[in-house]
PDB file of C-alpha atoms and ligand atoms in Angstrom:
ATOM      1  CA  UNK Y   1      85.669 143.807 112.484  1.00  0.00           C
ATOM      2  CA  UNK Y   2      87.293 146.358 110.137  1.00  0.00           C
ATOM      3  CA  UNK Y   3      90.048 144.311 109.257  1.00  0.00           C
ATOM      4  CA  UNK Y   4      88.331 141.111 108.499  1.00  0.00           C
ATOM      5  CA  UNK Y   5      89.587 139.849 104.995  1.00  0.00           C
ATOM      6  CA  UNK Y   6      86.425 138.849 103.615  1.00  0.00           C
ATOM      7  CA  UNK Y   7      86.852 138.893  99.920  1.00  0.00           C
ATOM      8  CA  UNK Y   8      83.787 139.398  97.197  1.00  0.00           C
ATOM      9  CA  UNK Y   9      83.601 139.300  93.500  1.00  0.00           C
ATOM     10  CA  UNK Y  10      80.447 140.966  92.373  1.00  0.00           C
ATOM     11  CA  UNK Y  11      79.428 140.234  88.673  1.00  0.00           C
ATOM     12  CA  UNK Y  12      83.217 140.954  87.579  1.00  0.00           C
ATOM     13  CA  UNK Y  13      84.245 141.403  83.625  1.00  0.00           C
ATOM     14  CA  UNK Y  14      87.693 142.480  82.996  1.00  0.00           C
ATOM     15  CA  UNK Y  15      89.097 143.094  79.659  1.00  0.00           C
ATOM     16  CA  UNK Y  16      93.246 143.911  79.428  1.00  0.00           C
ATOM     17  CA  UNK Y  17      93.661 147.394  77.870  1.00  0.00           C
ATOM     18  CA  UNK Y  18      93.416 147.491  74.321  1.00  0.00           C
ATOM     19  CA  UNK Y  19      92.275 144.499  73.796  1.00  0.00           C
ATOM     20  CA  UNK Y  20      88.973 143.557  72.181  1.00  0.00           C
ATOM     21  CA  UNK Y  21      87.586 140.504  74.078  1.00  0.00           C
ATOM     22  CA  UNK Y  22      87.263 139.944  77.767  1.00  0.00           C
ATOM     23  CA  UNK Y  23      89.637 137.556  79.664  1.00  0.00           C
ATOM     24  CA  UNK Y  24      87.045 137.314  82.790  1.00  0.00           C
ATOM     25  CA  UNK Y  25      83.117 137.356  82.306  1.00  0.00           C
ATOM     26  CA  UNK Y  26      80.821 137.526  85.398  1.00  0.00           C
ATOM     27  CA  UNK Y  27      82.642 136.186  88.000  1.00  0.00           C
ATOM     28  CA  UNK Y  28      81.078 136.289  91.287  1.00  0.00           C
ATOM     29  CA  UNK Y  29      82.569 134.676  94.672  1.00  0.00           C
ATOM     30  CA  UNK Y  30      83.010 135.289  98.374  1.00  0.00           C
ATOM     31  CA  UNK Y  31      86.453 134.012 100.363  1.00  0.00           C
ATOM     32  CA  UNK Y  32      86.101 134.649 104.130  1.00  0.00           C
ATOM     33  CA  UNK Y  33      88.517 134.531 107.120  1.00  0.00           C
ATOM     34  CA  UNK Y  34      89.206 131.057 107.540  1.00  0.00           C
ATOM     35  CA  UNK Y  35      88.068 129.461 104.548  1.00  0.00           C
ATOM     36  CA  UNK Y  36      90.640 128.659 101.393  1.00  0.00           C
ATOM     37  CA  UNK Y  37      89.521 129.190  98.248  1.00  0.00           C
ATOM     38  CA  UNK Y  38      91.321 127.226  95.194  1.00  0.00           C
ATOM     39  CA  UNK Y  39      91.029 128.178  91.542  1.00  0.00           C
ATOM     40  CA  UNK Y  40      92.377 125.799  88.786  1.00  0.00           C
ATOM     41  CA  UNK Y  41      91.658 125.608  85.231  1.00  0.00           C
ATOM     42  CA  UNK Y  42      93.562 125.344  82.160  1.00  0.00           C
ATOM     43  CA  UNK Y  43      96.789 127.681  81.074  1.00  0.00           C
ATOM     44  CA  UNK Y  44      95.452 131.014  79.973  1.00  0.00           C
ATOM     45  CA  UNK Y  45      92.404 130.433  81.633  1.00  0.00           C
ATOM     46  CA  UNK Y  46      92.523 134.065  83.582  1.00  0.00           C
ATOM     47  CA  UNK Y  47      93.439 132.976  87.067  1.00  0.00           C
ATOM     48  CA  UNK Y  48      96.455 134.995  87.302  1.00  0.00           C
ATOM     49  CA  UNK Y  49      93.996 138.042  85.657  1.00  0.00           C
ATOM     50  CA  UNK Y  50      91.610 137.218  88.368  1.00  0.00           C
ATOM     51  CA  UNK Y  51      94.022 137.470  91.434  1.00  0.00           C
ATOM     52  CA  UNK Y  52      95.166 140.715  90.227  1.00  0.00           C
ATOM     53  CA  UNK Y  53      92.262 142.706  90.568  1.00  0.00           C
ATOM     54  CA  UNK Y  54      92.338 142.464  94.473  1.00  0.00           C
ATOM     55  CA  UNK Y  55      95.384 144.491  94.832  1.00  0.00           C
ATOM     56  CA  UNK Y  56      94.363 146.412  91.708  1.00  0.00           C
ATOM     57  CA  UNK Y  57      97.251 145.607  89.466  1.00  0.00           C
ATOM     58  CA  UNK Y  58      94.537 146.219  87.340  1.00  0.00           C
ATOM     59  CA  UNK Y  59      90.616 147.375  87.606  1.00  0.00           C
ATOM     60  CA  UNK Y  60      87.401 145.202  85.880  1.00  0.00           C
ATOM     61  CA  UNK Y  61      85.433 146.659  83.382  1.00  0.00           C
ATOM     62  CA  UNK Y  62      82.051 146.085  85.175  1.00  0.00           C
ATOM     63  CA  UNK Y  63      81.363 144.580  88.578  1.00  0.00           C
ATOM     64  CA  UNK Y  64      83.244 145.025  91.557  1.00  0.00           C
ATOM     65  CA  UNK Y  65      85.688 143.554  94.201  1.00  0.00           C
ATOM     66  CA  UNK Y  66      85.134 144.163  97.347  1.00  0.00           C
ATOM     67  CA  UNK Y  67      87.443 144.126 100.756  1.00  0.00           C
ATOM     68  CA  UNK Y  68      85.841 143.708 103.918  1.00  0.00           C
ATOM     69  CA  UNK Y  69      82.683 145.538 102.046  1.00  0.00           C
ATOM     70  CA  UNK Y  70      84.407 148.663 100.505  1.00  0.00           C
ATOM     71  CA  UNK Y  71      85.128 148.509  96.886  1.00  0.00           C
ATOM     72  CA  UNK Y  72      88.953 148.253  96.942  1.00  0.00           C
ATOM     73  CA  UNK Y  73      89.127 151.811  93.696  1.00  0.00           C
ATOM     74  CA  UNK Y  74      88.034 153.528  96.979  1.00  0.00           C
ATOM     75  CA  UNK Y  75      90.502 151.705  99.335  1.00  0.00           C
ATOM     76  CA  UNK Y  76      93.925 153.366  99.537  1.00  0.00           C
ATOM     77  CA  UNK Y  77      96.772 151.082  97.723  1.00  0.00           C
ATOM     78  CA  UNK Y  78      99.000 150.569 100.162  1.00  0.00           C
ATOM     79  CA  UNK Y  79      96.220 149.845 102.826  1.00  0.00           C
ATOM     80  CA  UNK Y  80      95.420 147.374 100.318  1.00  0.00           C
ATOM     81  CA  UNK Y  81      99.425 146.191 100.360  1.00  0.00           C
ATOM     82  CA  UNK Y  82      98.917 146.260 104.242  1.00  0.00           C
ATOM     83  CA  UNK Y  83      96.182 143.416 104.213  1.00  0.00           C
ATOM     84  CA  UNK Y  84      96.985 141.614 101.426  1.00  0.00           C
ATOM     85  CA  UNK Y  85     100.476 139.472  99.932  1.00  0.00           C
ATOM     86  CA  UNK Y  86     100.344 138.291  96.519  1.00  0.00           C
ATOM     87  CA  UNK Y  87     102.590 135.677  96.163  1.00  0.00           C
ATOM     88  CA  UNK Y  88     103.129 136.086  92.384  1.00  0.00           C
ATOM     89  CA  UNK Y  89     103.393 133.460  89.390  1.00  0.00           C
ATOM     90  CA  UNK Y  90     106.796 134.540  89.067  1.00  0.00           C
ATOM     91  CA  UNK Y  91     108.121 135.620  92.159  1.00  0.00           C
ATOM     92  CA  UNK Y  92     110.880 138.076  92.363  1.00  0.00           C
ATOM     93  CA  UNK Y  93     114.233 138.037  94.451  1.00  0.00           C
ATOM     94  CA  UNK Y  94     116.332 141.194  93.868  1.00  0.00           C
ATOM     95  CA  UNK Y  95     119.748 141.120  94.629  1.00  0.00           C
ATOM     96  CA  UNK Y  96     120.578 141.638  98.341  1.00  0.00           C
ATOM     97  CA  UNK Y  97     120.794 139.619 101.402  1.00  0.00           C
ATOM     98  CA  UNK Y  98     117.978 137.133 101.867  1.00  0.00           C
ATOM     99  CA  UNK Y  99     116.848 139.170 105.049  1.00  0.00           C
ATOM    100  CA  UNK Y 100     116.167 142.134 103.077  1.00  0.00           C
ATOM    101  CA  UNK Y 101     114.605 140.406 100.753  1.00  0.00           C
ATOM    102  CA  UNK Y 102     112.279 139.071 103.314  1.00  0.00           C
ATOM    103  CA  UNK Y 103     111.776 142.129 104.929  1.00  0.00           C
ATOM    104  CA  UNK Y 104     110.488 143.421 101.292  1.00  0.00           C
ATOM    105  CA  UNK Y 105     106.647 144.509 102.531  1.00  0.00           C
ATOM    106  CA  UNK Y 106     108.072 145.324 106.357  1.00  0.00           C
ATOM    107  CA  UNK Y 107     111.361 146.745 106.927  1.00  0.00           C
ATOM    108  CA  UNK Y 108     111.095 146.859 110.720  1.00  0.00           C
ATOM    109  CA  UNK Y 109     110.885 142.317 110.685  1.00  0.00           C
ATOM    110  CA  UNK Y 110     112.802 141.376 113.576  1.00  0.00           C
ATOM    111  CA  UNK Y 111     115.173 138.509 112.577  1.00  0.00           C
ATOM    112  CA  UNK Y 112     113.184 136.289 114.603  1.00  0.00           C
ATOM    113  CA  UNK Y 113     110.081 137.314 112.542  1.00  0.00           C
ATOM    114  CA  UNK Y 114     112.223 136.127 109.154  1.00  0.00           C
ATOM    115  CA  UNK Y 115     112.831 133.063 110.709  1.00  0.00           C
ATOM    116  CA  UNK Y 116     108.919 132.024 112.087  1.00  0.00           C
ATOM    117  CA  UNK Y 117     108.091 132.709 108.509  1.00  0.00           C
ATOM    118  CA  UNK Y 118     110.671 130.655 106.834  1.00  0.00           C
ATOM    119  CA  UNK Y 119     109.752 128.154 108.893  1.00  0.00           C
ATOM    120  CA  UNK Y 120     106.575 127.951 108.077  1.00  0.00           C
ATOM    121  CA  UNK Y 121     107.126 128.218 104.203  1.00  0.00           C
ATOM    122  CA  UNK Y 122     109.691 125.450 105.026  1.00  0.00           C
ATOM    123  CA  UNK Y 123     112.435 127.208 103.929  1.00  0.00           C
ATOM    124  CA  UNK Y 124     114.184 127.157 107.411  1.00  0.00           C
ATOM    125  CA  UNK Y 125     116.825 124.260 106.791  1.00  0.00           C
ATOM    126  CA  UNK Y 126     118.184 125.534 103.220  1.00  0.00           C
ATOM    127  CA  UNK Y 127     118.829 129.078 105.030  1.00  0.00           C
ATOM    128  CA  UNK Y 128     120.514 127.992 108.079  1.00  0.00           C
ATOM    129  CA  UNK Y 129     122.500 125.231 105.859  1.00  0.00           C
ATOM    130  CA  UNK Y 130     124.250 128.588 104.446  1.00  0.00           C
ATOM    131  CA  UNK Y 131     127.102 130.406 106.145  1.00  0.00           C
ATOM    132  CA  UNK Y 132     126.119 133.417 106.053  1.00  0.00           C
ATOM    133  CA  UNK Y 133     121.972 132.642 107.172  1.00  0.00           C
ATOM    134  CA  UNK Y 134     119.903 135.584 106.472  1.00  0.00           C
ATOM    135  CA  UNK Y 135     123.184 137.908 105.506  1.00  0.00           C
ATOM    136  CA  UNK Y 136     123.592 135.526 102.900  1.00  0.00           C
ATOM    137  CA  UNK Y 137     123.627 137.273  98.865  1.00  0.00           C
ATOM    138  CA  UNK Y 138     121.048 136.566  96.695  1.00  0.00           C
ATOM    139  CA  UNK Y 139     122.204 137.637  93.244  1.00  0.00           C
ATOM    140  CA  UNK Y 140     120.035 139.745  90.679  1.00  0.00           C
ATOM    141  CA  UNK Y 141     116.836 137.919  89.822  1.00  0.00           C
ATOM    142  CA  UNK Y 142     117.683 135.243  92.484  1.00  0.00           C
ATOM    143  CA  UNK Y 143     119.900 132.868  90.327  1.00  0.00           C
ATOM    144  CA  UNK Y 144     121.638 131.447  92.766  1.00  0.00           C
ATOM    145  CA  UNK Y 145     118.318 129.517  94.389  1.00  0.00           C
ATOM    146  CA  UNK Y 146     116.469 126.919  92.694  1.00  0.00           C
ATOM    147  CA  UNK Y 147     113.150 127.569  92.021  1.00  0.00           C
ATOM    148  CA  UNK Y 148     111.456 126.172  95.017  1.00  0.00           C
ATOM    149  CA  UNK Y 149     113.690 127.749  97.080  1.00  0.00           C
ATOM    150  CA  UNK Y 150     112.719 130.924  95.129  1.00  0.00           C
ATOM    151  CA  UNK Y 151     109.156 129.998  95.892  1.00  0.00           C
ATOM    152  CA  UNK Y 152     109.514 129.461  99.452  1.00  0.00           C
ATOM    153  CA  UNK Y 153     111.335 132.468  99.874  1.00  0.00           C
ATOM    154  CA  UNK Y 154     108.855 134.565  98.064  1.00  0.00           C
ATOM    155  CA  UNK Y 155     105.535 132.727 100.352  1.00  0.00           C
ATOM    156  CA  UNK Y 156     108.204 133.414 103.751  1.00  0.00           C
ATOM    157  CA  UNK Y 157     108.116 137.202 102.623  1.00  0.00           C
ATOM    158  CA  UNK Y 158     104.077 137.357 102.418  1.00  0.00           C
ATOM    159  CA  UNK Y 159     103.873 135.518 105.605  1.00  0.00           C
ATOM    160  CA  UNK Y 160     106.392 138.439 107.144  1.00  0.00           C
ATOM    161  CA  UNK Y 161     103.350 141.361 106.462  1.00  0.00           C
ATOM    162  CA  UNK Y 162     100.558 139.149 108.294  1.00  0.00           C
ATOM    163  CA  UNK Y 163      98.158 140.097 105.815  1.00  0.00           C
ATOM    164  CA  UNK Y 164      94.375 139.245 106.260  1.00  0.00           C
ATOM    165  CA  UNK Y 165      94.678 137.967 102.739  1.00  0.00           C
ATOM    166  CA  UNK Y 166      96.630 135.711 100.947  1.00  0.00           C
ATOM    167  CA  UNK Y 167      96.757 135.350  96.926  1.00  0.00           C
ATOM    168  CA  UNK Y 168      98.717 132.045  95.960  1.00  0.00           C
ATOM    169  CA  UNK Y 169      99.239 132.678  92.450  1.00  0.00           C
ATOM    170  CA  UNK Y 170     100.250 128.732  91.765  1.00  0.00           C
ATOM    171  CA  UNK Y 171     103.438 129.170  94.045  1.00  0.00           C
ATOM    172  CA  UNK Y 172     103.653 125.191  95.143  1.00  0.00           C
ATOM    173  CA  UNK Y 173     104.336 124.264  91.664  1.00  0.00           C
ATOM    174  CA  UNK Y 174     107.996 123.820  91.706  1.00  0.00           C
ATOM    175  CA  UNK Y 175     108.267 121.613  95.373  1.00  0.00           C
ATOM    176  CA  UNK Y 176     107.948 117.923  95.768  1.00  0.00           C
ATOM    177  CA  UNK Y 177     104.642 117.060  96.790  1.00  0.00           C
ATOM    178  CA  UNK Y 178     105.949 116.388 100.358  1.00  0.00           C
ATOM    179  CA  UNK Y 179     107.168 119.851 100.575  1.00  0.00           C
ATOM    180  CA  UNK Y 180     103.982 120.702  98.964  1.00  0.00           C
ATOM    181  CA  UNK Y 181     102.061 118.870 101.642  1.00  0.00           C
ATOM    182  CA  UNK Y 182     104.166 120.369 104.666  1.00  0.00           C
ATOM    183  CA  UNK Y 183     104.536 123.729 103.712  1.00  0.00           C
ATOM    184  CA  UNK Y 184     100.191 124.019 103.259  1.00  0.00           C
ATOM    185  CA  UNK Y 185      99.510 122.314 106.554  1.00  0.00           C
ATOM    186  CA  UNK Y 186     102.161 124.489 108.505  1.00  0.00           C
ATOM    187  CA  UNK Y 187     100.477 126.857 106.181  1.00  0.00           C
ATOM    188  CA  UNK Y 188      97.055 126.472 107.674  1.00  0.00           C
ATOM    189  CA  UNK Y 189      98.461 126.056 111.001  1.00  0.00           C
ATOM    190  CA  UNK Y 190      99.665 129.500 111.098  1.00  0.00           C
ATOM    191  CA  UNK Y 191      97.217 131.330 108.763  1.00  0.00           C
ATOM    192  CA  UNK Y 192      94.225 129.698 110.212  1.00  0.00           C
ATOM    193  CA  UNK Y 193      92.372 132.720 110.413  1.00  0.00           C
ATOM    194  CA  UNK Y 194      93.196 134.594 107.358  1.00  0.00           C
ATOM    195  CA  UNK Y 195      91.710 134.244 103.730  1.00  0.00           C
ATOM    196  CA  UNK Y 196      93.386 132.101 100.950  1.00  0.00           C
ATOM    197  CA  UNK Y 197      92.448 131.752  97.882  1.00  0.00           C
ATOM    198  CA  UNK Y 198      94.988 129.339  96.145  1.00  0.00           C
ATOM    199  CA  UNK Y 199      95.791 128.694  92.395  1.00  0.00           C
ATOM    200  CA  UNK Y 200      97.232 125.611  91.666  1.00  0.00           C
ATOM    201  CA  UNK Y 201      97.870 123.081  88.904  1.00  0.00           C
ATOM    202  CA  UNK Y 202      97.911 119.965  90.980  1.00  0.00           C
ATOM    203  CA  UNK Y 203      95.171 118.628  92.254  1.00  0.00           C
ATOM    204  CA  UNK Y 204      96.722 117.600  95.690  1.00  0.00           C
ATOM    205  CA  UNK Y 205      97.288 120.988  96.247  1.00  0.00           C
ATOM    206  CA  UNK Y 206      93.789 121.906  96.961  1.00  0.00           C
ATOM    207  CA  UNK Y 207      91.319 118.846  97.709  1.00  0.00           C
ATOM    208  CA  UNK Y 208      91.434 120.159 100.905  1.00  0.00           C
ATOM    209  CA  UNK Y 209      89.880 123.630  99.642  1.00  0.00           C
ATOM    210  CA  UNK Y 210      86.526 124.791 101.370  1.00  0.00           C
ATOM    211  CA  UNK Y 211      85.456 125.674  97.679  1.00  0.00           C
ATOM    212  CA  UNK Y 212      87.069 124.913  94.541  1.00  0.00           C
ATOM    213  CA  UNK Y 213      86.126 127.112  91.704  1.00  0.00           C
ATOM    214  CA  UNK Y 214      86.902 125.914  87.910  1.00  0.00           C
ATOM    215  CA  UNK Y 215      87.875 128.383  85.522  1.00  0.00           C
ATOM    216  CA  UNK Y 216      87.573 127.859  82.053  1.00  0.00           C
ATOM    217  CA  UNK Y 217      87.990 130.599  79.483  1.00  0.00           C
ATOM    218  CA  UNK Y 218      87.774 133.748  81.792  1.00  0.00           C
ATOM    219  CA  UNK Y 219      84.251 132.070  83.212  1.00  0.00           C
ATOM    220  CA  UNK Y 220      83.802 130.041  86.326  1.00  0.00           C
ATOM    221  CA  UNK Y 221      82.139 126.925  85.031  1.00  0.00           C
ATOM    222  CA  UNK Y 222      81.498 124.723  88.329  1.00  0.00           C
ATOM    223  CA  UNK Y 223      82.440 125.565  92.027  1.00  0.00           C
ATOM    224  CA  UNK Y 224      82.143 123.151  94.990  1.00  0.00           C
ATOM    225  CA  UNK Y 225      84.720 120.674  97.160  1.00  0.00           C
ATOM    226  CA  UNK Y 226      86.939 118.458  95.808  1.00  0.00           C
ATOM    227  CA  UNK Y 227      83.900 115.358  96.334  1.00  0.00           C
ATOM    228  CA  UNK Y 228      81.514 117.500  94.987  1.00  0.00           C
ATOM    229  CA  UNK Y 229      83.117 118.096  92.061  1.00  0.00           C
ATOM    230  CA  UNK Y 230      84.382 115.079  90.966  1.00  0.00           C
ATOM    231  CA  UNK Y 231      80.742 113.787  90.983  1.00  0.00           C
ATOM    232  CA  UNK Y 232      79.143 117.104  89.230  1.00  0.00           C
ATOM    233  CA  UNK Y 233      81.870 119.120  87.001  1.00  0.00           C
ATOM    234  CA  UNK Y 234      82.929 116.869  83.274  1.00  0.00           C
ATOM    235  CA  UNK Y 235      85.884 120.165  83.184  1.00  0.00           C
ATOM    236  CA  UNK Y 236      86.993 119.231  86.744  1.00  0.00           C
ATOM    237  CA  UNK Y 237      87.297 115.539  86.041  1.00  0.00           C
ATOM    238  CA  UNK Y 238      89.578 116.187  83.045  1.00  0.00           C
ATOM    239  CA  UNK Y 239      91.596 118.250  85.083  1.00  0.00           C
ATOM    240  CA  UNK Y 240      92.072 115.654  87.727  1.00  0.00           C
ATOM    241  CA  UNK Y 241      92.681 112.739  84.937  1.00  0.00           C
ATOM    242  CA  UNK Y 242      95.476 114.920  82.964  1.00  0.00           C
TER     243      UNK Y 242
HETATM  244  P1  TTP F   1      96.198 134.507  82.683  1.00  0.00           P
HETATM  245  O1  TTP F   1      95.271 135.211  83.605  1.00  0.00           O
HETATM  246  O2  TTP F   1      97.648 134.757  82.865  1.00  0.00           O
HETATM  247  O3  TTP F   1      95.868 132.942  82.661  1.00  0.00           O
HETATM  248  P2  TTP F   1      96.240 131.828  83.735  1.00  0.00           P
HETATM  249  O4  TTP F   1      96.903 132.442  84.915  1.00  0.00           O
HETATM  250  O5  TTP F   1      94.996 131.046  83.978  1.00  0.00           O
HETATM  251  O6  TTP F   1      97.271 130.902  82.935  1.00  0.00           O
HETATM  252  P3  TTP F   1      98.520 130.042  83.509  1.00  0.00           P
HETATM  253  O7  TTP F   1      97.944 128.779  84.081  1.00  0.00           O
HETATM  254  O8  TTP F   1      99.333 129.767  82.292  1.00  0.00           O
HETATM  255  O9  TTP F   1      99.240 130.870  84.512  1.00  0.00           O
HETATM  256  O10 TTP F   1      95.844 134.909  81.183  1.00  0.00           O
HETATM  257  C1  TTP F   1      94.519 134.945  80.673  1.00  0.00           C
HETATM  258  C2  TTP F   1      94.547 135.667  79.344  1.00  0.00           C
HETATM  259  O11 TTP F   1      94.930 137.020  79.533  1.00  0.00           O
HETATM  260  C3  TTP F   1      95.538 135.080  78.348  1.00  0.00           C
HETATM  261  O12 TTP F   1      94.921 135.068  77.084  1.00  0.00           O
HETATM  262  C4  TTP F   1      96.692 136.053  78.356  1.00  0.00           C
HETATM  263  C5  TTP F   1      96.043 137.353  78.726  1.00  0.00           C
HETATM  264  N1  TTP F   1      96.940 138.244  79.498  1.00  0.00           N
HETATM  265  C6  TTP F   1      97.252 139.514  78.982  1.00  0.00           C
HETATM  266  O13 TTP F   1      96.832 139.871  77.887  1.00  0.00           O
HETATM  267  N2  TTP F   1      98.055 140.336  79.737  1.00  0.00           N
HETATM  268  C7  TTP F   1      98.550 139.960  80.965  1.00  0.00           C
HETATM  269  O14 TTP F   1      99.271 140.746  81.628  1.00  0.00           O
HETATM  270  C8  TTP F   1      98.211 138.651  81.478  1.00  0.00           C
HETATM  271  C9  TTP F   1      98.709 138.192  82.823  1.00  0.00           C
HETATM  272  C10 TTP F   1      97.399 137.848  80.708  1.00  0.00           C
HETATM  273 MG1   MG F   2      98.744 132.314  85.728  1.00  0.00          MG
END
C-alpha cells in the first residue's frame, strides 16, 4: 500500500552543520506498521538527532531514510507532515484556545475529533474539569498547564493528523507511571496499526517494545526485546539498574 509507514534507516551518518564530528554513525533499522520501536540511551546520546531526520528537520551526511521505500529528500515536506507527528522533546503550546491548539496539523478537526484524541492521550478529564473545555486559553508557551498536561496535549494533537507514523521524542517523561501505563495501552489500542518508534528514559515505558535499540554515542550498540536484552547488552543493563 502507498501509505504504509514502514520506516528504514540505511547506513545513516549525520553530522550537525559546522560541526567537526558526527553525532550518528551507521545506523541502520526498519519500524513497520504495527510494530513499536523504542530507543533509549544516555543524555546526548543522538536520539532526538535521530528522530529528526524522518521529517527532515535535518538531512544525514551519508545513508538514507526511507518512507514507505522513497527516500524522504525526494518526498514532498508536507506529505511528509501528512504521515508523520513528531511529538517533540519540548513540545510547544502557543497561546490560543486549547482547540486550536489541537487542531495545529488539521484545521478542519471536528470537536469530536479533539476529544477521541484527548481521550486517548488521557487528557480528557483535566479539559472537561475547565469551564471553558476546548475554548479554554492557553497562554504563550503554555504556562498555565503543568508539564504533563503540556505533554498530553502535545501527543492529543499528533493523534488529531492520523499519521502512519509516530515519533515519541521521550514525551511520557513528565506523567506518573500510571498515566504512563494508560495513556500507551489506549495508545496501542488506537494506533494499532501505525508505526512508533518511542524514546524514552524509563524503562517501563518500553519493555513492551517489539525491538529496543540502545544508543550510545550516536551508534546503536545492541538491539533486541526487553528479555533479550537484559540477558545480551552490559549498556542496557546499566540503563535498567540506574
Ligand atoms: P541529542 O540528539 O539531542 O541527544 P539525546 O536526544 O539522546 O539526549 P537527551 O536524552 O538529553 O534528550 O544530541 C546529540 C548530540 O548532538 C549532542 O552532543 C548535542 C548535539 N546537538 C546539536 O549540536 N544540535 C542540536 O540541535 C541537537 C538537538 C543536538
Ligand atoms: Mg533528546
Amino acid at each position: 500500500a502507498a501509505l504504509a509507514g514502514v520506516v528504514e534507516y540505511r547506513n545513516v551518518t549525520f553530522a550537525y552543520p559546522g560541526a567537526e564530528s558526527p553525532v550518528l554513525s551507521n545506523i541502520s533499522f526498519t519500524a513497520r506498521p504495527g510494530q513499536t520501536i523504542a530507543i533509549i540511551g544516555s543524555t546526548g546520546a543522538g536520539k532526538t538527532s535521530l528522530l529528526s531526520l524522518l521529517p527532515r528537520l535535518y538531512d544525514p551526511a551519508e545513508g538514507q531514510v526511507l518512507l514507505d521505500g522513497v527516500p524522504v529528500d525526494r518526498l514532498d515536506r508536507a506529505e511528509i507532515t501528512k504521515r508523520v507527528a513528531l511529538v517533540p522533546q519540548r513540545p510547544y503550546l502557543f497561546s490560543g484556545s486549547i482547540g486550536h491548539n489541537l487542531r495545529f496539523g488539521k484545521t478542519e478537526a471536528t470537536d469530536q475529533e479533539l476529544w477521541d484524541a484527548l481521550r486517548v492521550a488521557q487528557g480528557e478529564s483535566f479539559v472537561r474539569e475547565k469551564k471553558n473545555g476546548l475554548d479554554s486559553r492557553i497562554s504563550q508557551g503554555g504556562t498555565n498547564v503543568s508539564g504533563g498536561q503540556r505533554q498530553r496535549l502535545c501527543i492529543a494533537r499528533a493523534l488529531v493528523t492520523k499519521p502512519r507514523v509516530y515519533l515519541f521524542d521521550d514525551s511520557f517523561s513528565a506523567l506518573d507511571v500510571a498515566t504512563d501505563a494508560r495513556l500507551r495501552a489506549a495508545l496501542k489500542r488506537t494506533t494499532s496499526d501505525a508505526t512508533v518508534i518511542i524514546v524514552a528514559q524509563r524503562i517501563s515505558t518500553i519493555t513492551e517494545a517489539d525491538q529496543i535499540l540502545v544508543l550510545d554515542n550516536g551508534r546503536i550498540v545492541d538491539r533486541g526485546t526487553h528479555e533479550e536484552l537484559l540477558e545480551t547488552s552490559p549498556t542496557y543493563q546499566e540503563i535498567v539498574e540506574s
